[in-house]
Tab-separated table of N, CA, C and O in Angstrom:
chain	number	residue	atom	x	y	z
A	59	UNK	N	-44.963	-122.337	39.654
A	59	UNK	CA	-44.404	-122.412	38.396
A	59	UNK	C	-43.546	-123.668	38.011
A	59	UNK	O	-43.738	-124.159	36.991
A	60	UNK	N	-42.842	-124.119	39.143
A	60	UNK	CA	-42.089	-125.436	39.009
A	60	UNK	C	-43.164	-126.580	38.791
A	60	UNK	O	-42.763	-127.446	38.065
A	61	UNK	N	-44.257	-126.522	39.591
A	61	UNK	CA	-45.133	-127.611	39.362
A	61	UNK	C	-45.913	-127.664	38.129
A	61	UNK	O	-46.146	-128.635	37.417
A	62	UNK	N	-46.072	-126.426	37.521
A	62	UNK	CA	-46.675	-126.271	36.301
A	62	UNK	C	-45.628	-126.916	35.164
A	62	UNK	O	-46.126	-127.570	34.309
A	63	UNK	N	-44.505	-126.513	35.190
A	63	UNK	CA	-43.517	-127.067	34.297
A	63	UNK	C	-43.487	-128.660	34.431
A	63	UNK	O	-43.504	-129.424	33.355
A	64	UNK	N	-43.459	-129.317	35.506
A	64	UNK	CA	-43.439	-130.657	35.673
A	64	UNK	C	-44.781	-131.189	35.199
A	64	UNK	O	-44.571	-132.404	34.459
A	65	UNK	N	-45.931	-130.689	35.524
A	65	UNK	CA	-47.149	-131.209	34.816
A	65	UNK	C	-47.162	-131.163	33.289
A	65	UNK	O	-47.633	-132.103	32.679
A	66	UNK	N	-46.526	-130.161	32.835
A	66	UNK	CA	-46.524	-129.882	31.410
A	66	UNK	C	-45.661	-130.969	30.786
A	66	UNK	O	-45.986	-131.706	29.652
A	67	UNK	N	-44.520	-131.412	31.352
A	67	UNK	CA	-43.733	-132.448	30.912
A	67	UNK	C	-44.276	-133.811	31.008
A	67	UNK	O	-44.328	-134.717	30.133
A	68	UNK	N	-45.088	-133.970	32.054
A	68	UNK	CA	-45.799	-135.318	32.172
A	68	UNK	C	-46.859	-135.426	31.100
A	68	UNK	O	-47.019	-136.482	30.556
A	69	UNK	N	-47.636	-134.339	31.041
A	69	UNK	CA	-48.604	-134.380	30.004
A	69	UNK	C	-48.075	-134.646	28.453
A	69	UNK	O	-48.536	-135.378	27.820
A	70	UNK	N	-46.986	-134.016	28.198
A	70	UNK	CA	-46.344	-134.261	26.956
A	70	UNK	C	-45.875	-135.684	26.780
A	70	UNK	O	-45.891	-136.292	25.818
A	71	UNK	N	-45.230	-136.298	27.821
A	71	UNK	CA	-44.845	-137.561	27.888
A	71	UNK	C	-46.110	-138.601	27.631
A	71	UNK	O	-45.948	-139.462	26.833
A	72	UNK	N	-47.127	-138.309	28.213
A	72	UNK	CA	-48.254	-139.140	28.105
A	72	UNK	C	-48.900	-139.009	26.757
A	72	UNK	O	-49.247	-140.035	26.180
A	73	UNK	N	-48.882	-137.901	26.102
A	73	UNK	CA	-49.270	-137.654	24.797
A	73	UNK	C	-48.297	-138.330	23.941
A	73	UNK	O	-49.001	-138.911	22.904
A	74	UNK	N	-47.170	-138.377	23.989
A	74	UNK	CA	-46.268	-139.093	23.144
A	74	UNK	C	-46.400	-140.491	23.210
A	74	UNK	O	-46.423	-141.270	22.170
A	75	UNK	N	-46.690	-141.127	24.472
A	75	UNK	CA	-46.844	-142.568	24.551
A	75	UNK	C	-48.120	-142.949	23.940
A	75	UNK	O	-48.242	-144.060	23.112
A	76	UNK	N	-49.291	-142.025	24.126
A	76	UNK	CA	-50.547	-142.485	23.458
A	76	UNK	C	-50.342	-142.511	21.956
A	76	UNK	O	-50.957	-143.275	21.271
A	77	UNK	N	-49.724	-141.483	21.507
A	77	UNK	CA	-49.681	-141.377	20.021
A	77	UNK	C	-48.812	-142.405	19.354
A	77	UNK	O	-49.033	-143.098	18.359
A	78	UNK	N	-47.796	-142.917	20.121
A	78	UNK	CA	-46.993	-143.964	19.570
A	78	UNK	C	-47.696	-145.390	19.566
A	78	UNK	O	-47.799	-145.978	18.630
A	79	UNK	N	-48.624	-145.513	20.540
A	79	UNK	CA	-49.422	-146.655	20.542
A	79	UNK	C	-50.310	-146.654	19.523
A	79	UNK	O	-50.554	-147.682	18.831
A	80	UNK	N	-50.966	-145.546	19.235
A	80	UNK	CA	-52.054	-145.348	18.255
A	80	UNK	C	-51.317	-145.571	16.854
A	80	UNK	O	-51.940	-146.341	16.023
A	81	UNK	N	-50.123	-145.176	16.734
A	81	UNK	CA	-49.434	-145.276	15.494
A	81	UNK	C	-49.192	-146.759	15.107
A	81	UNK	O	-49.315	-147.231	14.086
A	82	UNK	N	-48.692	-147.494	16.274
A	82	UNK	CA	-48.454	-149.003	16.130
A	82	UNK	C	-49.775	-149.709	15.678
A	82	UNK	O	-49.770	-150.540	14.749
A	83	UNK	N	-50.894	-149.360	16.282
A	83	UNK	CA	-52.138	-149.988	15.911
A	83	UNK	C	-52.627	-149.769	14.546
A	83	UNK	O	-53.040	-150.402	13.837
A	84	UNK	N	-52.240	-148.352	14.038
A	84	UNK	CA	-52.467	-148.054	12.668
A	84	UNK	C	-51.550	-148.681	11.666
A	84	UNK	O	-52.077	-148.976	10.580
A	85	UNK	N	-50.301	-149.006	12.045
A	85	UNK	CA	-49.483	-149.600	11.173
A	85	UNK	C	-49.903	-151.043	10.741
A	85	UNK	O	-49.642	-151.439	9.476
A	86	UNK	N	-50.575	-151.743	11.596
A	86	UNK	CA	-50.872	-153.122	11.137
A	86	UNK	C	-51.995	-153.169	10.444
A	86	UNK	O	-52.271	-154.177	9.737
A	87	UNK	N	-52.900	-152.114	10.245
A	87	UNK	CA	-53.976	-152.091	9.444
A	87	UNK	C	-53.754	-152.511	7.880
A	87	UNK	O	-52.646	-151.967	7.386
A	88	UNK	N	-54.531	-153.319	7.351
A	88	UNK	CA	-54.299	-153.511	5.773
A	88	UNK	C	-54.016	-154.865	5.698
A	88	UNK	O	-54.079	-155.789	6.587
A	89	UNK	N	-53.538	-155.164	4.334
A	89	UNK	CA	-53.315	-156.451	3.939
A	89	UNK	C	-51.805	-156.834	3.906
A	89	UNK	O	-50.954	-155.900	3.434
A	90	UNK	N	-51.443	-158.045	4.315
A	90	UNK	CA	-50.008	-158.493	4.493
A	90	UNK	C	-49.900	-159.836	3.806
A	90	UNK	O	-50.712	-160.653	4.105
A	91	UNK	N	-48.871	-160.143	3.229
A	91	UNK	CA	-48.533	-161.308	2.721
A	91	UNK	C	-47.057	-161.913	3.133
A	91	UNK	O	-46.219	-161.073	3.271
A	92	UNK	N	-47.004	-163.158	3.219
A	92	UNK	CA	-45.815	-163.656	3.677
A	92	UNK	C	-44.592	-163.801	2.442
A	92	UNK	O	-44.990	-163.839	1.341
A	93	UNK	N	-43.491	-163.486	2.937
A	93	UNK	CA	-42.279	-163.645	1.884
A	93	UNK	C	-41.607	-164.893	2.137
A	93	UNK	O	-41.904	-165.686	2.921
A	94	UNK	N	-40.720	-165.205	1.200
A	94	UNK	CA	-40.038	-166.485	1.063
A	94	UNK	C	-38.974	-166.578	2.346
A	94	UNK	O	-38.479	-167.425	2.594
A	95	UNK	N	-38.861	-165.334	3.217
A	95	UNK	CA	-38.077	-165.553	4.313
A	95	UNK	C	-38.819	-166.163	5.476
A	95	UNK	O	-38.132	-166.265	6.667
A	96	UNK	N	-40.063	-166.508	5.405
A	96	UNK	CA	-40.810	-167.085	6.340
A	96	UNK	C	-40.315	-168.491	6.624
A	96	UNK	O	-40.120	-169.289	5.752
A	97	UNK	N	-40.118	-168.861	7.891
A	97	UNK	CA	-39.668	-170.381	8.181
A	97	UNK	C	-40.473	-170.909	9.441
A	97	UNK	O	-40.918	-170.161	10.262
A	98	UNK	N	-40.425	-172.194	9.414
A	98	UNK	CA	-40.759	-173.104	10.504
A	98	UNK	C	-39.626	-173.669	11.059
A	98	UNK	O	-39.067	-174.480	10.296
A	99	UNK	N	-39.263	-173.416	12.321
A	99	UNK	CA	-38.169	-174.222	13.083
A	99	UNK	C	-38.829	-175.381	13.725
A	99	UNK	O	-39.511	-175.303	14.468
A	100	UNK	N	-38.289	-176.597	13.434
A	100	UNK	CA	-38.722	-177.849	13.971
A	100	UNK	C	-37.593	-178.814	14.338
A	100	UNK	O	-36.514	-178.402	14.218
A	101	UNK	N	-37.989	-179.873	14.735
A	101	UNK	CA	-37.054	-181.013	15.141
A	101	UNK	C	-36.001	-181.257	14.016
A	101	UNK	O	-34.910	-181.837	14.288
A	102	UNK	N	-36.561	-181.356	12.758
A	102	UNK	CA	-35.621	-181.695	11.727
A	102	UNK	C	-34.839	-180.400	11.019
A	102	UNK	O	-34.206	-180.580	9.933
A	103	UNK	N	-34.971	-179.226	11.599
A	103	UNK	CA	-34.214	-178.077	11.148
A	103	UNK	C	-35.441	-177.157	10.818
A	103	UNK	O	-36.264	-176.823	11.325
A	104	UNK	N	-35.050	-176.466	9.907
A	104	UNK	CA	-35.749	-175.085	9.172
A	104	UNK	C	-36.413	-175.437	7.980
A	104	UNK	O	-35.756	-175.909	7.097
A	105	UNK	N	-37.552	-175.230	7.918
A	105	UNK	CA	-38.270	-175.439	6.792
A	105	UNK	C	-38.906	-174.210	6.261
A	105	UNK	O	-39.593	-173.457	6.822
A	106	UNK	N	-38.484	-173.738	4.916
A	106	UNK	CA	-38.919	-172.436	4.412
A	106	UNK	C	-40.537	-172.562	4.019
A	106	UNK	O	-41.085	-173.617	3.982
A	107	UNK	N	-41.084	-171.446	4.100
A	107	UNK	CA	-42.615	-171.400	3.852
A	107	UNK	C	-42.668	-170.606	2.414
A	107	UNK	O	-42.116	-169.512	2.290
A	108	UNK	N	-43.403	-171.141	1.527
A	108	UNK	CA	-43.310	-170.450	0.072
A	108	UNK	C	-44.141	-169.100	0.253
A	108	UNK	O	-44.984	-168.825	0.975
A	109	UNK	N	-43.357	-168.043	-0.496
A	109	UNK	CA	-43.692	-166.685	-0.471
A	109	UNK	C	-45.288	-166.704	-0.995
A	109	UNK	O	-45.795	-167.556	-1.877
A	110	UNK	N	-46.110	-165.828	-0.410
A	110	UNK	CA	-47.404	-165.757	-0.823
A	110	UNK	C	-48.481	-166.725	-0.309
A	110	UNK	O	-49.743	-166.745	-0.585
A	111	UNK	N	-47.990	-167.632	0.582
A	111	UNK	CA	-48.905	-168.841	1.001
A	111	UNK	C	-50.061	-168.268	1.927
A	111	UNK	O	-51.046	-168.675	2.043
A	112	UNK	N	-49.631	-167.183	2.697
A	112	UNK	CA	-50.620	-166.524	3.605
A	112	UNK	C	-50.890	-165.124	3.180
A	112	UNK	O	-50.012	-164.321	2.844
A	113	UNK	N	-52.137	-164.634	3.317
A	113	UNK	CA	-52.607	-163.258	3.275
A	113	UNK	C	-53.410	-163.020	4.535
A	113	UNK	O	-54.293	-163.617	4.853
A	114	UNK	N	-52.990	-161.887	5.159
A	114	UNK	CA	-53.699	-161.470	6.398
A	114	UNK	C	-54.238	-160.011	6.187
A	114	UNK	O	-53.483	-159.238	5.556
A	115	UNK	N	-55.343	-159.802	6.506
A	115	UNK	CA	-56.165	-158.504	6.387
A	115	UNK	C	-56.598	-157.949	7.704
A	115	UNK	O	-57.495	-158.507	8.204
A	116	UNK	N	-55.860	-156.960	8.210
A	116	UNK	CA	-56.219	-156.481	9.574
A	116	UNK	C	-57.073	-155.316	9.397
A	116	UNK	O	-56.771	-154.279	8.532
A	117	UNK	N	-58.218	-155.223	10.086
A	117	UNK	CA	-59.269	-154.288	9.947
A	117	UNK	C	-59.326	-153.404	11.159
A	117	UNK	O	-58.757	-153.759	12.088
A	118	UNK	N	-59.862	-152.237	10.926
A	118	UNK	CA	-59.876	-151.142	11.905
A	118	UNK	C	-60.860	-151.689	13.031
A	118	UNK	O	-60.643	-151.100	14.168
A	119	UNK	N	-61.804	-152.595	12.888
A	119	UNK	CA	-62.655	-153.082	14.060
A	119	UNK	C	-61.944	-154.280	14.728
A	119	UNK	O	-62.680	-155.089	15.263
A	120	UNK	N	-60.647	-154.379	14.716
A	120	UNK	CA	-59.793	-155.522	15.560
A	120	UNK	C	-60.247	-156.940	15.082
A	120	UNK	O	-60.266	-157.697	15.836
A	121	UNK	N	-60.443	-156.976	13.811
A	121	UNK	CA	-60.715	-158.433	13.066
A	121	UNK	C	-59.583	-158.664	12.127
A	121	UNK	O	-59.287	-157.802	11.270
A	122	UNK	N	-58.924	-159.811	12.075
A	122	UNK	CA	-58.148	-160.222	11.004
A	122	UNK	C	-58.807	-161.439	10.195
A	122	UNK	O	-59.203	-162.343	10.879
A	123	UNK	N	-58.647	-161.182	8.996
A	123	UNK	CA	-59.146	-162.480	8.119
A	123	UNK	C	-57.922	-162.896	7.492
A	123	UNK	O	-56.867	-162.083	6.954
A	124	UNK	N	-57.736	-164.272	7.689
A	124	UNK	CA	-56.566	-164.949	7.159
A	124	UNK	C	-56.884	-165.723	5.879
A	124	UNK	O	-57.905	-166.414	5.978
A	125	UNK	N	-56.127	-165.681	4.920
A	125	UNK	CA	-56.438	-166.509	3.673
A	125	UNK	C	-55.361	-167.382	3.354
A	125	UNK	O	-54.329	-166.955	2.623
A	126	UNK	N	-55.205	-168.572	4.088
A	126	UNK	CA	-54.241	-169.510	3.750
A	126	UNK	C	-54.704	-169.936	2.337
A	126	UNK	O	-55.757	-169.558	1.760
A	127	UNK	N	-53.803	-170.971	1.833
A	127	UNK	CA	-54.175	-171.408	0.391
A	127	UNK	C	-55.433	-172.111	0.235
A	127	UNK	O	-55.970	-172.107	-0.796
A	128	UNK	N	-55.959	-172.800	1.433
A	128	UNK	CA	-57.076	-173.513	1.274
A	128	UNK	C	-58.350	-173.004	1.827
A	128	UNK	O	-59.473	-173.103	1.300
A	129	UNK	N	-58.276	-172.367	3.151
A	129	UNK	CA	-59.431	-171.794	3.798
A	129	UNK	C	-59.291	-170.275	4.056
A	129	UNK	O	-58.352	-169.851	3.970
A	130	UNK	N	-60.539	-169.830	4.526
A	130	UNK	CA	-60.516	-168.473	5.054
A	130	UNK	C	-60.846	-168.601	6.468
A	130	UNK	O	-61.810	-169.218	6.984
A	131	UNK	N	-59.949	-167.922	7.202
A	131	UNK	CA	-60.131	-167.861	8.749
A	131	UNK	C	-60.364	-166.376	9.323
A	131	UNK	O	-59.670	-165.523	8.732
A	132	UNK	N	-61.084	-166.242	10.315
A	132	UNK	CA	-61.352	-165.053	10.738
A	132	UNK	C	-61.259	-165.060	12.277
A	132	UNK	O	-61.521	-165.925	12.982
A	133	UNK	N	-60.648	-163.939	12.867
A	133	UNK	CA	-60.269	-163.924	14.297
A	133	UNK	C	-60.304	-162.489	14.774
A	133	UNK	O	-59.859	-161.474	14.055
A	134	UNK	N	-60.828	-162.347	16.137
A	134	UNK	CA	-60.511	-161.013	16.624
A	134	UNK	C	-58.981	-160.872	17.128
A	134	UNK	O	-58.595	-161.975	17.367
A	135	UNK	N	-58.463	-159.740	17.009
A	135	UNK	CA	-57.136	-159.561	17.418
A	135	UNK	C	-56.949	-158.406	18.295
A	135	UNK	O	-57.882	-157.520	18.392
A	136	UNK	N	-55.764	-158.391	18.938
A	136	UNK	CA	-55.461	-157.288	19.851
A	136	UNK	C	-53.931	-157.192	20.040
A	136	UNK	O	-53.337	-158.229	19.821
A	137	UNK	N	-53.498	-156.018	20.086
A	137	UNK	CA	-52.059	-155.725	20.321
A	137	UNK	C	-51.939	-155.216	21.787
A	137	UNK	O	-52.779	-154.534	22.453
A	138	UNK	N	-50.776	-155.747	22.353
A	138	UNK	CA	-50.576	-155.511	23.711
A	138	UNK	C	-48.945	-155.527	24.000
A	138	UNK	O	-48.461	-155.986	23.253
A	139	UNK	N	-48.573	-154.928	25.214
A	139	UNK	CA	-47.091	-155.123	25.430
A	139	UNK	C	-47.121	-156.009	26.671
A	139	UNK	O	-47.774	-156.044	27.567
A	140	UNK	N	-45.990	-156.908	26.599
A	140	UNK	CA	-45.722	-157.698	27.608
A	140	UNK	C	-44.289	-157.635	27.966
A	140	UNK	O	-43.363	-157.934	27.035
A	141	UNK	N	-43.823	-157.240	29.062
A	141	UNK	CA	-42.364	-156.908	29.465
A	141	UNK	C	-41.741	-156.117	28.369
A	141	UNK	O	-40.547	-156.561	28.053
A	142	UNK	N	-42.260	-155.196	27.897
A	142	UNK	CA	-41.762	-154.226	26.814
A	142	UNK	C	-41.732	-154.689	25.437
A	142	UNK	O	-41.146	-154.157	24.675
A	143	UNK	N	-42.222	-155.940	25.229
A	143	UNK	CA	-42.311	-156.574	23.808
A	143	UNK	C	-43.528	-156.461	23.286
A	143	UNK	O	-44.709	-156.683	24.076
A	144	UNK	N	-43.822	-155.959	22.124
A	144	UNK	CA	-45.151	-155.781	21.447
A	144	UNK	C	-45.545	-157.099	21.207
A	144	UNK	O	-44.944	-157.951	20.500
A	145	UNK	N	-46.905	-157.468	21.467
A	145	UNK	CA	-47.405	-158.712	21.079
A	145	UNK	C	-48.813	-158.682	20.310
A	145	UNK	O	-49.346	-157.697	20.416
A	146	UNK	N	-49.033	-159.663	19.495
A	146	UNK	CA	-50.227	-159.700	18.849
A	146	UNK	C	-50.899	-161.024	19.287
A	146	UNK	O	-50.403	-161.998	19.281
A	147	UNK	N	-52.252	-160.960	19.585
A	147	UNK	CA	-52.948	-162.116	19.960
A	147	UNK	C	-54.177	-162.233	19.165
A	147	UNK	O	-54.840	-161.335	18.757
A	148	UNK	N	-54.423	-163.464	18.622
A	148	UNK	CA	-55.652	-163.821	17.831
A	148	UNK	C	-56.548	-164.534	18.887
A	148	UNK	O	-56.302	-165.664	19.190
A	149	UNK	N	-57.417	-163.791	19.357
A	149	UNK	CA	-58.248	-164.280	20.480
A	149	UNK	C	-59.059	-165.456	20.087
A	149	UNK	O	-59.260	-166.405	21.051
A	150	UNK	N	-59.620	-165.707	18.931
A	150	UNK	CA	-60.294	-166.763	18.643
A	150	UNK	C	-59.633	-168.176	18.374
A	150	UNK	O	-60.221	-169.148	18.398
A	151	UNK	N	-58.367	-168.081	18.270
A	151	UNK	CA	-57.479	-169.183	18.192
A	151	UNK	C	-56.523	-169.292	19.208
A	151	UNK	O	-55.537	-170.250	19.114
A	152	UNK	N	-56.483	-168.490	20.184
A	152	UNK	CA	-55.587	-168.574	21.446
A	152	UNK	C	-54.041	-168.621	20.844
A	152	UNK	O	-53.295	-169.353	21.291
A	153	UNK	N	-53.830	-167.778	19.789
A	153	UNK	CA	-52.400	-167.853	19.193
A	153	UNK	C	-51.834	-166.455	19.676
A	153	UNK	O	-52.555	-165.374	19.523
A	154	UNK	N	-50.690	-166.453	20.180
A	154	UNK	CA	-49.976	-165.242	20.464
A	154	UNK	C	-48.565	-165.226	19.700
A	154	UNK	O	-47.832	-166.143	19.554
A	155	UNK	N	-48.219	-164.010	19.039
A	155	UNK	CA	-47.108	-163.866	18.399
A	155	UNK	C	-46.432	-162.609	19.015
A	155	UNK	O	-47.027	-161.623	19.500
A	156	UNK	N	-45.121	-162.652	18.933
A	156	UNK	CA	-44.211	-161.566	19.312
A	156	UNK	C	-43.951	-160.833	17.978
A	156	UNK	O	-43.632	-161.448	17.045
A	157	UNK	N	-44.059	-159.470	18.075
A	157	UNK	CA	-43.821	-158.780	16.899
A	157	UNK	C	-42.556	-158.168	16.892
A	157	UNK	O	-42.171	-157.349	17.738
A	158	UNK	N	-41.701	-158.712	16.176
A	158	UNK	CA	-40.136	-158.371	16.038
A	158	UNK	C	-39.962	-157.220	15.232
A	158	UNK	O	-39.203	-156.321	15.749
A	159	UNK	N	-40.783	-156.942	14.414
A	159	UNK	CA	-40.612	-155.678	13.523
A	159	UNK	C	-41.999	-155.222	12.914
A	159	UNK	O	-42.551	-156.208	12.511
A	160	UNK	N	-42.299	-154.155	12.940
A	160	UNK	CA	-43.549	-153.519	12.306
A	160	UNK	C	-43.249	-152.174	11.746
A	160	UNK	O	-43.039	-151.316	12.624
A	161	UNK	N	-43.335	-151.965	10.442
A	161	UNK	CA	-43.268	-150.670	9.926
A	161	UNK	C	-44.177	-150.472	8.609
A	161	UNK	O	-45.010	-151.572	8.542
A	162	UNK	N	-44.088	-149.503	7.897
A	162	UNK	CA	-45.229	-149.565	6.894
A	162	UNK	C	-45.121	-150.602	5.760
A	162	UNK	O	-46.044	-150.824	5.201
A	163	UNK	N	-43.927	-151.138	5.660
A	163	UNK	CA	-43.820	-152.053	4.556
A	163	UNK	C	-43.481	-153.633	5.023
A	163	UNK	O	-43.572	-154.521	4.241
A	164	UNK	N	-43.030	-153.721	6.355
A	164	UNK	CA	-42.601	-154.964	6.769
A	164	UNK	C	-43.069	-155.273	8.245
A	164	UNK	O	-43.176	-154.377	8.936
A	165	UNK	N	-43.557	-156.610	8.326
A	165	UNK	CA	-43.897	-156.986	9.643
A	165	UNK	C	-43.336	-158.402	9.899
A	165	UNK	O	-43.421	-159.365	8.894
A	166	UNK	N	-42.740	-158.697	11.112
A	166	UNK	CA	-42.098	-159.843	11.306
A	166	UNK	C	-42.719	-160.353	12.737
A	166	UNK	O	-42.794	-159.772	13.690
A	167	UNK	N	-43.417	-161.489	12.531
A	167	UNK	CA	-44.051	-162.096	13.831
A	167	UNK	C	-43.329	-163.597	14.222
A	167	UNK	O	-42.910	-164.334	13.341
A	168	UNK	N	-43.196	-163.755	15.393
A	168	UNK	CA	-42.539	-164.828	15.737
A	168	UNK	C	-43.558	-165.508	16.846
A	168	UNK	O	-44.077	-165.104	17.638
A	169	UNK	N	-43.757	-166.888	16.566
A	169	UNK	CA	-44.673	-167.585	17.356
A	169	UNK	C	-43.953	-168.852	18.024
A	169	UNK	O	-43.023	-169.290	17.331
A	170	UNK	N	-44.379	-169.267	19.076
A	170	UNK	CA	-43.917	-170.498	19.683
A	170	UNK	C	-45.211	-171.517	19.925
A	170	UNK	O	-46.153	-171.027	20.474
A	171	UNK	N	-45.054	-172.749	19.545
A	171	UNK	CA	-45.967	-173.712	19.582
A	171	UNK	C	-45.535	-174.837	20.564
A	171	UNK	O	-44.550	-175.323	20.379
A	172	UNK	N	-46.227	-175.079	21.713
A	172	UNK	CA	-46.089	-176.208	22.487
A	172	UNK	C	-47.198	-177.154	22.311
A	172	UNK	O	-48.377	-176.906	22.180
A	173	UNK	N	-46.938	-178.490	22.363
A	173	UNK	CA	-47.995	-179.397	22.031
A	173	UNK	C	-49.136	-179.298	23.174
A	173	UNK	O	-48.783	-179.005	24.259
A	174	UNK	N	-50.364	-179.418	22.712
A	174	UNK	CA	-51.472	-179.389	23.698
A	174	UNK	C	-51.735	-180.487	24.480
A	174	UNK	O	-52.750	-181.291	24.118
A	175	UNK	N	-50.816	-180.799	25.397
A	175	UNK	CA	-50.864	-181.840	26.272
A	175	UNK	C	-50.904	-181.386	27.755
A	175	UNK	O	-50.370	-180.358	28.033
A	176	UNK	N	-51.550	-182.132	28.716
A	176	UNK	CA	-51.614	-181.659	30.036
A	176	UNK	C	-50.119	-181.635	30.671
A	176	UNK	O	-49.741	-180.622	31.313
A	177	UNK	N	-49.325	-182.526	30.480
A	177	UNK	CA	-47.870	-182.596	30.898
A	177	UNK	C	-47.022	-183.051	29.639
A	177	UNK	O	-46.696	-184.301	29.582
A	178	UNK	N	-46.628	-182.233	28.749
A	178	UNK	CA	-45.964	-182.822	27.658
A	178	UNK	C	-44.512	-183.228	27.980
A	178	UNK	O	-43.889	-182.737	28.808
A	179	UNK	N	-44.213	-184.470	27.501
A	179	UNK	CA	-42.909	-184.883	27.763
A	179	UNK	C	-41.778	-184.214	27.317
A	179	UNK	O	-41.960	-183.379	26.393
A	180	UNK	N	-40.578	-184.384	27.767
A	180	UNK	CA	-39.564	-183.425	27.416
A	180	UNK	C	-39.193	-183.715	26.104
A	180	UNK	O	-38.495	-182.914	25.449
A	181	UNK	N	-39.318	-184.895	25.498
A	181	UNK	CA	-38.892	-185.343	24.164
A	181	UNK	C	-39.644	-184.584	23.139
A	181	UNK	O	-39.311	-184.824	21.889
A	182	UNK	N	-40.940	-184.081	23.396
A	182	UNK	CA	-41.674	-183.285	22.351
A	182	UNK	C	-40.834	-182.031	21.887
A	182	UNK	O	-40.166	-181.386	22.753
A	183	UNK	N	-40.663	-181.821	20.592
A	183	UNK	CA	-39.879	-180.887	20.176
A	183	UNK	C	-40.579	-179.563	20.298
A	183	UNK	O	-41.904	-179.566	20.300
A	184	UNK	N	-39.880	-178.467	20.405
A	184	UNK	CA	-40.607	-177.113	20.466
A	184	UNK	C	-40.371	-176.517	19.083
A	184	UNK	O	-39.354	-176.615	18.320
A	185	UNK	N	-41.597	-176.119	18.355
A	185	UNK	CA	-41.584	-175.421	17.021
A	185	UNK	C	-41.563	-174.042	17.196
A	185	UNK	O	-42.288	-173.444	18.180
A	186	UNK	N	-40.954	-173.378	16.236
A	186	UNK	CA	-40.853	-171.730	16.248
A	186	UNK	C	-41.351	-171.444	14.747
A	186	UNK	O	-40.848	-172.037	13.893
A	187	UNK	N	-42.278	-170.437	14.736
A	187	UNK	CA	-42.793	-170.014	13.476
A	187	UNK	C	-42.375	-168.689	13.404
A	187	UNK	O	-42.549	-167.774	14.223
A	188	UNK	N	-41.664	-168.233	12.344
A	188	UNK	CA	-41.318	-166.789	11.998
A	188	UNK	C	-41.828	-166.515	10.844
A	188	UNK	O	-41.547	-166.910	9.612
A	189	UNK	N	-42.865	-165.554	10.687
A	189	UNK	CA	-43.532	-165.095	9.591
A	189	UNK	C	-42.890	-163.719	9.045
A	189	UNK	O	-43.154	-162.750	10.063
A	190	UNK	N	-42.358	-163.518	8.068
A	190	UNK	CA	-41.757	-162.235	7.567
A	190	UNK	C	-42.891	-162.007	6.632
A	190	UNK	O	-43.052	-162.694	5.539
A	191	UNK	N	-43.534	-160.759	6.734
A	191	UNK	CA	-44.687	-160.247	5.946
A	191	UNK	C	-44.267	-159.104	5.161
A	191	UNK	O	-43.393	-158.259	5.747
A	192	UNK	N	-44.943	-158.872	4.020
A	192	UNK	CA	-44.690	-157.526	3.473
A	192	UNK	C	-46.173	-157.067	3.005
A	192	UNK	O	-47.061	-157.856	2.998
A	193	UNK	N	-46.215	-155.673	3.038
A	193	UNK	CA	-47.531	-155.026	2.615
A	193	UNK	C	-47.909	-155.644	1.261
A	193	UNK	O	-47.257	-155.641	0.264
A	194	UNK	N	-49.204	-156.112	1.337
A	194	UNK	CA	-49.739	-156.546	0.004
A	194	UNK	C	-50.420	-155.425	-0.766
A	194	UNK	O	-50.875	-154.511	-0.157
A	195	UNK	N	-50.436	-155.431	-2.019
A	195	UNK	CA	-50.987	-154.436	-2.940
A	195	UNK	C	-52.260	-154.768	-3.471
A	195	UNK	O	-52.666	-155.800	-3.569
């Protein structure tokens, strides 16, 4: 009887973890546009990104279509956890974002960019991109 109760609790815990992961994957689906709270942190400080500059469309078949102001870009994407932090990777562009927040109406992505050099000198600045997105209608 004791073993049966323990197995039941383990099964409920696994079901809860699986459903949370599925919910997270479902939350990202759809169209998102950046707000005026999006910024690029660089060597000269913080540069705001104008609202509506980017539109991201996440599909159920793990493809994201990005509509910057000039081009349309498409990439496979996947969600995963790294050290307890939810991450989003755009496979075709080798871009990785930390998901700071994701709910039905808001998504916040944080990216770090390092210059693509074999051994970047220390004087190269580090850039941080923080994209605050809202659900597009």
